[in-house]
PDB file of C-alpha atoms in Angstrom:
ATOM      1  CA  UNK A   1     130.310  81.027  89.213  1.00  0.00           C
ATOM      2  CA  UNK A   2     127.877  78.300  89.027  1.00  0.00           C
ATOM      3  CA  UNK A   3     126.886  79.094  85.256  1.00  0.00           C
ATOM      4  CA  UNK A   4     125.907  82.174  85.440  1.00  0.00           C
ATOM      5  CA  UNK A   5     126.065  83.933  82.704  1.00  0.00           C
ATOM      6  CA  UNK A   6     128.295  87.460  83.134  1.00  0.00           C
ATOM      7  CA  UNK A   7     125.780  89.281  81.120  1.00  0.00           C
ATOM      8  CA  UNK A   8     123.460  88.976  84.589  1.00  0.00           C
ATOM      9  CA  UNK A   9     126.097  90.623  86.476  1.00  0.00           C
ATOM     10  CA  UNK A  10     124.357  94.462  85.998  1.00  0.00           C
ATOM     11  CA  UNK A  11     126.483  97.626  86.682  1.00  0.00           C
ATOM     12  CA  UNK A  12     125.012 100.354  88.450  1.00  0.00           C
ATOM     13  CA  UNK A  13     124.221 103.248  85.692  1.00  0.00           C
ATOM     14  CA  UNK A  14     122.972 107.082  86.497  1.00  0.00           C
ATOM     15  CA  UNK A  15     119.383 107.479  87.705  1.00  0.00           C
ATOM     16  CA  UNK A  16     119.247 104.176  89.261  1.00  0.00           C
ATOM     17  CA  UNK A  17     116.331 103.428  92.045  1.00  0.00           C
ATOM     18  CA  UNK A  18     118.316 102.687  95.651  1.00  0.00           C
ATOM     19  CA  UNK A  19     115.259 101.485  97.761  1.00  0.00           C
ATOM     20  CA  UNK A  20     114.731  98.470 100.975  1.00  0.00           C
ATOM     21  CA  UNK A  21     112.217  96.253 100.809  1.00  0.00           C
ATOM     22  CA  UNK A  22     109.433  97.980 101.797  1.00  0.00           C
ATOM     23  CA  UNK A  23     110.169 100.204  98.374  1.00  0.00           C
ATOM     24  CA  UNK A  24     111.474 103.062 100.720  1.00  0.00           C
ATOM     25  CA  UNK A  25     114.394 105.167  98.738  1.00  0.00           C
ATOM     26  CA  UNK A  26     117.583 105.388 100.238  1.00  0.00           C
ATOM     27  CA  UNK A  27     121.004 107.198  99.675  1.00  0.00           C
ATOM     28  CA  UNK A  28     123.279 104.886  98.185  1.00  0.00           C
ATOM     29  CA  UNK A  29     126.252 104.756 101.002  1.00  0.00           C
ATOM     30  CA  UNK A  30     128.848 104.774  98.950  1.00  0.00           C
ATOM     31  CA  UNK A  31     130.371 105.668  95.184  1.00  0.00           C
ATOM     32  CA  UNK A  32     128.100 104.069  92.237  1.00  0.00           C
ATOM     33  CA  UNK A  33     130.454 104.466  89.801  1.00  0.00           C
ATOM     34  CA  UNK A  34     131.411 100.358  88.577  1.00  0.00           C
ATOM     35  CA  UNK A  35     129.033  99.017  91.308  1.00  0.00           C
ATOM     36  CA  UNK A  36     126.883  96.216  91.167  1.00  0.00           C
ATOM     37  CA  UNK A  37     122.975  96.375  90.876  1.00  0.00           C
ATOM     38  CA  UNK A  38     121.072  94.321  93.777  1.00  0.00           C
ATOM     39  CA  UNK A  39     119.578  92.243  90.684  1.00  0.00           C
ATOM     40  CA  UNK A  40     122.768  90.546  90.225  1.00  0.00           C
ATOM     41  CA  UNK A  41     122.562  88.859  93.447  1.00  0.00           C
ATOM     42  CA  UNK A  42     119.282  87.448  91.966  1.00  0.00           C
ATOM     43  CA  UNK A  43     120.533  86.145  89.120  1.00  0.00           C
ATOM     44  CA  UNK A  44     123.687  84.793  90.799  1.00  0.00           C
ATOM     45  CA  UNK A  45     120.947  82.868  93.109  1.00  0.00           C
ATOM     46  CA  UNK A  46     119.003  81.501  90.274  1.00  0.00           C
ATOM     47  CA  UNK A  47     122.106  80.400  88.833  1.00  0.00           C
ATOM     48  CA  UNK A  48     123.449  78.621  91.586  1.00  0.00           C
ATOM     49  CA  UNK A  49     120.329  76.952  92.482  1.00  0.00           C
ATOM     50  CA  UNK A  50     120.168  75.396  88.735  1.00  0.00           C
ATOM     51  CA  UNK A  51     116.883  77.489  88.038  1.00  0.00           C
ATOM     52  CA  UNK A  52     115.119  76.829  84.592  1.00  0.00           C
ATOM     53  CA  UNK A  53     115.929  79.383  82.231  1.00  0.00           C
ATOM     54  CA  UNK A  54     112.144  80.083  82.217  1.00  0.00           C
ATOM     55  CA  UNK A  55     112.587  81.197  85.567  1.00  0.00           C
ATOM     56  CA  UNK A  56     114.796  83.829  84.305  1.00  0.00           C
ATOM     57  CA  UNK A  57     112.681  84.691  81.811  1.00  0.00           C
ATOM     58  CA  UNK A  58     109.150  85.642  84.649  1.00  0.00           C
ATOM     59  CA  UNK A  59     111.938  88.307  86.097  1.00  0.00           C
ATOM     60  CA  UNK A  60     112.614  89.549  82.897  1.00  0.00           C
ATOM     61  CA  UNK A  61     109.396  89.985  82.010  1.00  0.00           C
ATOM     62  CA  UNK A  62     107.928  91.445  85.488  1.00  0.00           C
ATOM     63  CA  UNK A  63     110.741  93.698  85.261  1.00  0.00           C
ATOM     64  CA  UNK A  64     109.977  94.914  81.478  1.00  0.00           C
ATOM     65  CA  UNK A  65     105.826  94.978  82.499  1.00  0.00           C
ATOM     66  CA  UNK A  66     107.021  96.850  85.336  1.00  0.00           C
ATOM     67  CA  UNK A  67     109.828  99.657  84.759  1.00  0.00           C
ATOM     68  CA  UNK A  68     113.120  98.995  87.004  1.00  0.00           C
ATOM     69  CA  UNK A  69     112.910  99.439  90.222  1.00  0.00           C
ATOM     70  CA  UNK A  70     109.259  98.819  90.225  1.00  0.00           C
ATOM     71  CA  UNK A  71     109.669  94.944  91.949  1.00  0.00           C
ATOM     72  CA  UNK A  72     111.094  93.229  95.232  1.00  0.00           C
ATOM     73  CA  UNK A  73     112.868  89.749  95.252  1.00  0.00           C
ATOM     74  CA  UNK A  74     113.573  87.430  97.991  1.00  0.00           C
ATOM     75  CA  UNK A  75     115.761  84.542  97.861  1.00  0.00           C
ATOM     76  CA  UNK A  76     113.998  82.272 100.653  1.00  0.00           C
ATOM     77  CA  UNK A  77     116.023  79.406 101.673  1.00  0.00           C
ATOM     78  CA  UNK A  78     114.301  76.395 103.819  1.00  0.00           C
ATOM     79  CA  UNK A  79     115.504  72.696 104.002  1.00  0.00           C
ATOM     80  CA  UNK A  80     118.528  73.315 101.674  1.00  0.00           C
ATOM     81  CA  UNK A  81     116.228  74.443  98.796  1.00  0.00           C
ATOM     82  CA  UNK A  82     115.571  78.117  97.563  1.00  0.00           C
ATOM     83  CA  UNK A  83     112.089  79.259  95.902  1.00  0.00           C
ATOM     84  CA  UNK A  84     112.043  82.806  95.267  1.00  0.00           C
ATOM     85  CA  UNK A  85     109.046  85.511  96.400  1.00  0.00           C
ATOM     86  CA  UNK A  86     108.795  88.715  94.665  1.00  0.00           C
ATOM     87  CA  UNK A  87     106.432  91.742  96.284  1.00  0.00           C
ATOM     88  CA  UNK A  88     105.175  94.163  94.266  1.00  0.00           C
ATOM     89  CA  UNK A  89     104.174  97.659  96.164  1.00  0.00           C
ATOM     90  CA  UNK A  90     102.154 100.712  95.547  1.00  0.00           C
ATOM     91  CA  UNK A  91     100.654 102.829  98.592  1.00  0.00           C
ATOM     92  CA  UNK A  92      98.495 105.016  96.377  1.00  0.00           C
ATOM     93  CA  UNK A  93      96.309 102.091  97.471  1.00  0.00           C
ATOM     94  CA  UNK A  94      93.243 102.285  95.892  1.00  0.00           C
ATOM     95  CA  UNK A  95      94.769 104.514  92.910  1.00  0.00           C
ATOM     96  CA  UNK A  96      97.254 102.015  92.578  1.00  0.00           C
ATOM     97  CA  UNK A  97      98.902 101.297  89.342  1.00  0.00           C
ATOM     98  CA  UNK A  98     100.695  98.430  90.556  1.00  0.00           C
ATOM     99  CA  UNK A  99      98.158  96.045  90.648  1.00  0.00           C
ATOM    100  CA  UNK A 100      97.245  91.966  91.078  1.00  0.00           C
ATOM    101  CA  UNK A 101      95.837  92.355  88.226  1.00  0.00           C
ATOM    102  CA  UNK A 102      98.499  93.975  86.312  1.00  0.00           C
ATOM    103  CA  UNK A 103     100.982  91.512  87.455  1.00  0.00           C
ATOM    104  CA  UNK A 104      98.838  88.550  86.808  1.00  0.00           C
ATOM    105  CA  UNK A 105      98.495  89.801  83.151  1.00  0.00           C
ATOM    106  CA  UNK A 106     102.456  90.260  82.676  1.00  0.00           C
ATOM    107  CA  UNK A 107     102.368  86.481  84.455  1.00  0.00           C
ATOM    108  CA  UNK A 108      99.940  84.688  82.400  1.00  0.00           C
ATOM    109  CA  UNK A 109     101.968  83.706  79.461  1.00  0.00           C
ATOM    110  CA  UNK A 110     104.026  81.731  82.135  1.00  0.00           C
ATOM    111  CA  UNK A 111     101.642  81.291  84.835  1.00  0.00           C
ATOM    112  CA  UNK A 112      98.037  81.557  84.248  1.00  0.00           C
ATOM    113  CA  UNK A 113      96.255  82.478  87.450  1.00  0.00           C
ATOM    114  CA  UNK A 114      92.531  81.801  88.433  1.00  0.00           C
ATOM    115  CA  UNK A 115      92.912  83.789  91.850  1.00  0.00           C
ATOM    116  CA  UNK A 116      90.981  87.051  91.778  1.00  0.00           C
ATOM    117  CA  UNK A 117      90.737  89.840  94.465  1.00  0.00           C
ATOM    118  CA  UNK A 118      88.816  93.002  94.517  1.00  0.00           C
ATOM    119  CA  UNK A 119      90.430  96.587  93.406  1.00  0.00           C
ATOM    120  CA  UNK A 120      88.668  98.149  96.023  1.00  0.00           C
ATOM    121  CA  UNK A 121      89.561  96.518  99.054  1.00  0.00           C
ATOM    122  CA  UNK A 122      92.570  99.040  99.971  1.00  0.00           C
ATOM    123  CA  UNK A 123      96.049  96.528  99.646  1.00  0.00           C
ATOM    124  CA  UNK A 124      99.008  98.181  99.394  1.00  0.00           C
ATOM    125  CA  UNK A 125     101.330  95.116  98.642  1.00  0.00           C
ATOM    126  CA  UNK A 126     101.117  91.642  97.253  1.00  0.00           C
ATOM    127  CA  UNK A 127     103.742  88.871  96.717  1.00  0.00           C
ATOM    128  CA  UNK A 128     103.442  85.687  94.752  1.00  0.00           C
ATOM    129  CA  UNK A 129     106.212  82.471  94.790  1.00  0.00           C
ATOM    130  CA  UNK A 130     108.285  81.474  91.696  1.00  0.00           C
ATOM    131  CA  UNK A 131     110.216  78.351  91.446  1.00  0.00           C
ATOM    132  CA  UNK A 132     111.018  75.682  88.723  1.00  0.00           C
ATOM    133  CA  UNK A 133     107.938  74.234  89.348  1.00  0.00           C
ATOM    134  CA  UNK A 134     105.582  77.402  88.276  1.00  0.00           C
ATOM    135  CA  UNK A 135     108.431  78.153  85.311  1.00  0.00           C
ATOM    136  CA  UNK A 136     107.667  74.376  84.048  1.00  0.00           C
ATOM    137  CA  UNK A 137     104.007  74.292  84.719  1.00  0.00           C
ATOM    138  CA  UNK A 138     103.762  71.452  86.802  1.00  0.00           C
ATOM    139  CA  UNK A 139     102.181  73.922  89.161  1.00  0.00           C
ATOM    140  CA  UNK A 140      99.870  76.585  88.866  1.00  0.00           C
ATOM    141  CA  UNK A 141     100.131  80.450  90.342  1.00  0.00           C
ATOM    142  CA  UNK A 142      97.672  78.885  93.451  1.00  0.00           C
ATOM    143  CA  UNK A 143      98.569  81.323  95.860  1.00  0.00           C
ATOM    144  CA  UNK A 144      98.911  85.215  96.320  1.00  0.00           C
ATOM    145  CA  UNK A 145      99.813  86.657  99.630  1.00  0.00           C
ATOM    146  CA  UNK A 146      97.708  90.007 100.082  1.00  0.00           C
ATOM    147  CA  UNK A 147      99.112  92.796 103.040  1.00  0.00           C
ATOM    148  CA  UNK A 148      96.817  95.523 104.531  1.00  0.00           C
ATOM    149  CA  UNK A 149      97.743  98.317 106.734  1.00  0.00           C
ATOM    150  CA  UNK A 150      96.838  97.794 110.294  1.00  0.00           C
ATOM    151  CA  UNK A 151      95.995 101.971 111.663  1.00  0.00           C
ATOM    152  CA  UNK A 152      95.061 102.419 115.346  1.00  0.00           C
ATOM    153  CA  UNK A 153      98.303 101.477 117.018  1.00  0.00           C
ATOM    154  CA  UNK A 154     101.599 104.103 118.193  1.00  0.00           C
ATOM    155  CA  UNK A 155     103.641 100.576 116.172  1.00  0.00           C
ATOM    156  CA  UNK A 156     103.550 101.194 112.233  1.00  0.00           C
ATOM    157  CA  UNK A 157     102.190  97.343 111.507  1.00  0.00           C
ATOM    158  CA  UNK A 158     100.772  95.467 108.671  1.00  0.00           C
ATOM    159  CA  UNK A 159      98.285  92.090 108.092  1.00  0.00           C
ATOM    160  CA  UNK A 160      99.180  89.374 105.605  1.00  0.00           C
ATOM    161  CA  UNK A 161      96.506  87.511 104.361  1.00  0.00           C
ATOM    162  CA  UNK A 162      96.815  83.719 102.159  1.00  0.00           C
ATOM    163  CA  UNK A 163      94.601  84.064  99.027  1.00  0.00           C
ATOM    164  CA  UNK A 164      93.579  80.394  97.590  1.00  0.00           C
ATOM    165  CA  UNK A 165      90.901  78.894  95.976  1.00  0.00           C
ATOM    166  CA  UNK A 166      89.486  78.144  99.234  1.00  0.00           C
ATOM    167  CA  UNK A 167      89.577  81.914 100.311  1.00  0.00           C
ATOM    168  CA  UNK A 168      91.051  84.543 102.098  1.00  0.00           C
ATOM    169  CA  UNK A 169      93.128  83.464 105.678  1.00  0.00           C
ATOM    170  CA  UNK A 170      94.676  85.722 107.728  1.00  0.00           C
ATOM    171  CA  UNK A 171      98.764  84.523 108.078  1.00  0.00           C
ATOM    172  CA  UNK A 172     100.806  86.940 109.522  1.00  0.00           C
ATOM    173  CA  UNK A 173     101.463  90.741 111.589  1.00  0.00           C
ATOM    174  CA  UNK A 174     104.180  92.499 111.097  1.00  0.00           C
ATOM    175  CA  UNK A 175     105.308  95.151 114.105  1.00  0.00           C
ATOM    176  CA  UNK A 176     107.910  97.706 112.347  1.00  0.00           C
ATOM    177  CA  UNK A 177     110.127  99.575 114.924  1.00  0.00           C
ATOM    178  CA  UNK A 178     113.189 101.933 114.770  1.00  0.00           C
ATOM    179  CA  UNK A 179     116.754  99.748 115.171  1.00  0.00           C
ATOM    180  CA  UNK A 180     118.588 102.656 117.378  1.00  0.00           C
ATOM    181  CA  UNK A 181     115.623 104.044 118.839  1.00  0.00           C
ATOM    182  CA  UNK A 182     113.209 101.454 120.072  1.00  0.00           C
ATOM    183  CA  UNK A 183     115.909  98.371 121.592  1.00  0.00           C
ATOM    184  CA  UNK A 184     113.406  97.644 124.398  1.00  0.00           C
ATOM    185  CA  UNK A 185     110.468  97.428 122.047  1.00  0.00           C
ATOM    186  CA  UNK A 186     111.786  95.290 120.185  1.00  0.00           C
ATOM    187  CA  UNK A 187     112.992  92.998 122.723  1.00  0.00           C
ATOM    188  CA  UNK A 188     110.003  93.229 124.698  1.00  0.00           C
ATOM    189  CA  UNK A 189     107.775  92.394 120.906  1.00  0.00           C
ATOM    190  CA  UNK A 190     110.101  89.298 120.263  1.00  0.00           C
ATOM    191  CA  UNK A 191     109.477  87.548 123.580  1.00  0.00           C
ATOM    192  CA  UNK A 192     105.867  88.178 123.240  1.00  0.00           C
ATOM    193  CA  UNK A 193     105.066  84.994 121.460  1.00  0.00           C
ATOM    194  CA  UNK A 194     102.942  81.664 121.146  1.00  0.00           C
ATOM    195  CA  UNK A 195     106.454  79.753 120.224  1.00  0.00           C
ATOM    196  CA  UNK A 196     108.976  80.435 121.921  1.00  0.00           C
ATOM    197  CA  UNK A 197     109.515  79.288 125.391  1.00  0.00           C
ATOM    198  CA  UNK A 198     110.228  81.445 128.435  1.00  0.00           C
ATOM    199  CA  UNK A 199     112.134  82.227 130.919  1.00  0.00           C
ATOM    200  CA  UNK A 200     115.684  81.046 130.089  1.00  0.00           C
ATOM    201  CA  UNK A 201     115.308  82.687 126.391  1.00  0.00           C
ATOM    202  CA  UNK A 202     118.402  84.393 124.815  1.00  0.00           C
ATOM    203  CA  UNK A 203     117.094  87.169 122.681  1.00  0.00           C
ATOM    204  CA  UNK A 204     120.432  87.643 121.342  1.00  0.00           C
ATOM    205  CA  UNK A 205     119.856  84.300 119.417  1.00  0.00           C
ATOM    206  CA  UNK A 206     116.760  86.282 117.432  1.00  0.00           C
ATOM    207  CA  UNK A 207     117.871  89.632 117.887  1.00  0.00           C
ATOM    208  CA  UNK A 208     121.809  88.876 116.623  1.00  0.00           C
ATOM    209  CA  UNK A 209     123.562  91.234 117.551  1.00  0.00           C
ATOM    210  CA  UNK A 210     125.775  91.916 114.329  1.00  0.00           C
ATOM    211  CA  UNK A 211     122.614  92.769 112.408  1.00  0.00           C
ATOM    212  CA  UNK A 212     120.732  95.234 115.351  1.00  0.00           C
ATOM    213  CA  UNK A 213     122.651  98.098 113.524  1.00  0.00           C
ATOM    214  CA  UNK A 214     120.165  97.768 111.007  1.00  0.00           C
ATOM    215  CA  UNK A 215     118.238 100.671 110.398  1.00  0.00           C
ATOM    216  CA  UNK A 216     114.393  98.907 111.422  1.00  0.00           C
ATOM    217  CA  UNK A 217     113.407  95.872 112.511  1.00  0.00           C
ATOM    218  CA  UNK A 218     110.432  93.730 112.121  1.00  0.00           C
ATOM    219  CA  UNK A 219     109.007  91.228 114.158  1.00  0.00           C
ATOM    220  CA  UNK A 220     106.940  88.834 112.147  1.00  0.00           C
ATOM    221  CA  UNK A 221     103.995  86.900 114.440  1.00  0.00           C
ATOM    222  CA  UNK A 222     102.926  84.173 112.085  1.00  0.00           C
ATOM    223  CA  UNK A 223     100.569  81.146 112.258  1.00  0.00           C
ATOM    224  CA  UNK A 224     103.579  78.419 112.913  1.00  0.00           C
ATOM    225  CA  UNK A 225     106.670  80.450 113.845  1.00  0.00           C
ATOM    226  CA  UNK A 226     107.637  83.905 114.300  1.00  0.00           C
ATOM    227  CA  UNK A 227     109.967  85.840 112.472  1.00  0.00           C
ATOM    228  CA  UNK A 228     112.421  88.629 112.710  1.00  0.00           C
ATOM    229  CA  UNK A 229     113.730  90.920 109.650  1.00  0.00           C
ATOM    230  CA  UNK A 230     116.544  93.260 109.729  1.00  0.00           C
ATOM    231  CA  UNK A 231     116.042  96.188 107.274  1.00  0.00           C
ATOM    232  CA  UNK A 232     119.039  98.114 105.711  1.00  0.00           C
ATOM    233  CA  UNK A 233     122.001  96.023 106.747  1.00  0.00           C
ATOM    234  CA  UNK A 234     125.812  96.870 105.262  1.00  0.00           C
ATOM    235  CA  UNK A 235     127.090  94.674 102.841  1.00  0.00           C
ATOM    236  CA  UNK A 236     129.156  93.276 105.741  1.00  0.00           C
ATOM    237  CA  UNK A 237     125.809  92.454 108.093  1.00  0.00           C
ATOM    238  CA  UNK A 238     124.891  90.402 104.826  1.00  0.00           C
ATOM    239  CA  UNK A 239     128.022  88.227 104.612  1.00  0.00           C
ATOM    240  CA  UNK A 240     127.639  87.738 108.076  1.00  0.00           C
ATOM    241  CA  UNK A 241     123.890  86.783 107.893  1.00  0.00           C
ATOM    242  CA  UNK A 242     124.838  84.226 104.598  1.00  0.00           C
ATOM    243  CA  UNK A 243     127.603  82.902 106.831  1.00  0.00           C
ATOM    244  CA  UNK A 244     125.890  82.016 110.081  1.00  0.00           C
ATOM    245  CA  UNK A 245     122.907  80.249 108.284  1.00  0.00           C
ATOM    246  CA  UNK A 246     125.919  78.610 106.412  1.00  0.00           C
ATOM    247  CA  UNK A 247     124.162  79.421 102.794  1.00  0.00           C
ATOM    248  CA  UNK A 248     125.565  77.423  99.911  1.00  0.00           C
ATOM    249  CA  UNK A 249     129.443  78.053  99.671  1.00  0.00           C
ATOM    250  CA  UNK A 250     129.068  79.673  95.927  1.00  0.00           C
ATOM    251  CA  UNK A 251     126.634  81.897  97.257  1.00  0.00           C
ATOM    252  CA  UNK A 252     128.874  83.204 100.107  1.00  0.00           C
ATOM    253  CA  UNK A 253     131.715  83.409  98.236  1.00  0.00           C
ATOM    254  CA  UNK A 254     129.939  85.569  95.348  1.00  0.00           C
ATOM    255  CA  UNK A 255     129.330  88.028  98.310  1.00  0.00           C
ATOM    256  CA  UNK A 256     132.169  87.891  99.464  1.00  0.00           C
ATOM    257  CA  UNK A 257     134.251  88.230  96.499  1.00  0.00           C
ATOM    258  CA  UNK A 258     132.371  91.021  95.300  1.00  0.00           C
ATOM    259  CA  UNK A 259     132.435  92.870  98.090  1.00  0.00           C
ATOM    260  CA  UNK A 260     133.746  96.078  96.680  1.00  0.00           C
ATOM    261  CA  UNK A 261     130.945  96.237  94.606  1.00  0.00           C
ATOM    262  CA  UNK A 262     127.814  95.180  96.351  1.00  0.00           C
ATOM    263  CA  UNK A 263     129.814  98.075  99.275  1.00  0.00           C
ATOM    264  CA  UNK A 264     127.428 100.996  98.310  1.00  0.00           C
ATOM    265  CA  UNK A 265     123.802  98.888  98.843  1.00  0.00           C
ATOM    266  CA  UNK A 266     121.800  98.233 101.934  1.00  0.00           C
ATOM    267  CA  UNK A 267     120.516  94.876 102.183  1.00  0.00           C
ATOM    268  CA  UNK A 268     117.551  93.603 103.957  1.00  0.00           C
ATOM    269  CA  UNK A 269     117.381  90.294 105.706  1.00  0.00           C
ATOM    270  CA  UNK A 270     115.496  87.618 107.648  1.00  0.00           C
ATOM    271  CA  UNK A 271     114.612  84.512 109.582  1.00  0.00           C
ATOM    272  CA  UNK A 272     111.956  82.428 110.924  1.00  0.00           C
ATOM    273  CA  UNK A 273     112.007  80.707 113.853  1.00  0.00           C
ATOM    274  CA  UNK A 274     110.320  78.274 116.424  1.00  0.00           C
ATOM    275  CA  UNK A 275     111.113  75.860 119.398  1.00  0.00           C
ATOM    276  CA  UNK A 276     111.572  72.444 117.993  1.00  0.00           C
ATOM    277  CA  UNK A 277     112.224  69.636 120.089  1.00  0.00           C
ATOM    278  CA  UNK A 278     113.370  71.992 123.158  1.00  0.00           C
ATOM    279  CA  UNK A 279     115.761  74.146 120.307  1.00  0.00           C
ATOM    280  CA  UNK A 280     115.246  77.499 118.989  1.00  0.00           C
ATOM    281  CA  UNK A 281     115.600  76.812 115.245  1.00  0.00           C
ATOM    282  CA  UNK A 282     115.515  78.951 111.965  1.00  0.00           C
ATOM    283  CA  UNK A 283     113.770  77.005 109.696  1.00  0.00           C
ATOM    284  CA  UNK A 284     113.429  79.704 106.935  1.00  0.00           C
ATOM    285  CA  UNK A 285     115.808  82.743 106.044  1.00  0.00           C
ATOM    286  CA  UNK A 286     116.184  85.040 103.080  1.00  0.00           C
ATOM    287  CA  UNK A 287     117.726  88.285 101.616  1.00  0.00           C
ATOM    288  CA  UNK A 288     116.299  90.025  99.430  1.00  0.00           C
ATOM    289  CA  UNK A 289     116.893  92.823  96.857  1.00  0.00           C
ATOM    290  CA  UNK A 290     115.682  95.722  94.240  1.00  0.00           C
ATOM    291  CA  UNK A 291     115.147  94.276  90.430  1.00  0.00           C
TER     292      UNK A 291
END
């Protein structure tokens, strides 16, 4: 299993948080009773990827600073290699608890962080990258991704913004719309773009069809590609997803093997995109998870 130690495999116990990745609760949709905890498919990924055990240690310690349940993870995959992005929410907005700077203390031991951004511009999510490279300091925590509501429109939507040294850049809007409800919407948002290239365009190869039974889907207009994310997927839309973007073989068969277990989550998912050379190619995915 790729060295991973069986400790890291966590059983579901009473009172546990069942949320997507936006940090909105769910029903668990199925018995909990011997299941598996979404944090195990973090660990599993770590493990597979050969992570540093420093690496291990930042989630341990964002999850103690934090409470369970408290933190998002992504496991991004692009060019073969996997970093990992972890969002941290909290809508009270400006009463927020969940802060930059609250994270960036529980980080500094690991990471120390120069960036700074002001309480009382009204955020209501972050998200920061961890790889070997932060866990070893050969890098620094140089970046923080900052999202803002965006009121005004009948689409629930959100800003990203890139926060470096140099300043604040605006990266991304994200257009949130009901799976079963909104079909046209969503079709009609996707082919609205700067990348992709139309007429001729088979939506079915953004919008795949074995995942549009998702519960809400995002489409993602960013600087260099777009992006689509499929929110609350069955454990079976993830083996499928893992499968089509042909994800490292120990990673698929983890899934797959412990189906049974993994049965009673929802999953979220998702891919960039763009026309390269006359193709539409994904050239980032990830799933992501509750820690």
């Amino acid at each position: 299993m790729s060295g991973l130690d069986p400790a890291r495999l966590e059983l579901s116990a009473p009172g546990d948080r069942y949320a997507d990745y936006c940090l909105w609760d769910y029903e668990p949709v199925g018995p909990t009773a011997g299941r598996l905890r979404q944090a195990s498919l973090l660990w599993h990924s770590l493990a597979c990827a050969g992570a540093d055990p420093r690496l291990f240690a930042i989630c341990d310690a964002l999850r103690d600073g934090l409470g369970p349940g408290r933190s998002v993870w992504g496991a991004k995959l692009r060019d073969g290699v996997t970093t990992w992005e972890f969002y941290f929410y909290d809508y009270a907005r400006l009463d927020r608890t969940v802060s930059i700077e609250r994270v960036l203390a529980i980080l500094a031991p690991f990471a120390p962080c120069g960036l700074r951004y002001a309480g009382a511009r009204p955020y209501f999510m972050f998200s920061l990258d961890l790889d070997d490279g932060l866990a070893r300091a050969e890098r620094g925590l140089d970046r923080l991704n900052i999202y803002v509501g965006n009121p005004g429109s009948s689409v629930s939507s959100g800003l990203s913004y890139g926060l470096t040294a140099e300043g604040l850049v605006f990266d991304n809007l994200y257009s949130f719309f009901d799976a079963a409800r909104e079909r046209e919407a969503i079709r009609a948002k996707a082919a609205c773009s700067a990348h992709l290239d139309l007429p001729g365009l088979d939506l079915d190869a953004i919008l795949w069809p074995e995942l549009m039974r998702c519960g809400v889907v995002v489409v993602a207009n960013k600087r260099l590609c777009d992006g689509v994310y499929f929110s609350r997927v069955g454990i079976d839309g993830l083996i499928a997803f893992l499968d089509r973007l042909a994800y490292p073989p120990a990673i698929r068969d983890f899934v797959r093997g412990e189906r049974r277990r993994l049965s009673h989550l929802l999953f979220d998912v998702g891919i960039d995109y763009a026309i390269i050379d006359g193709r539409l190619t994904v050239t980032k995915s990830a799933y992501y998870g509750l820690l």
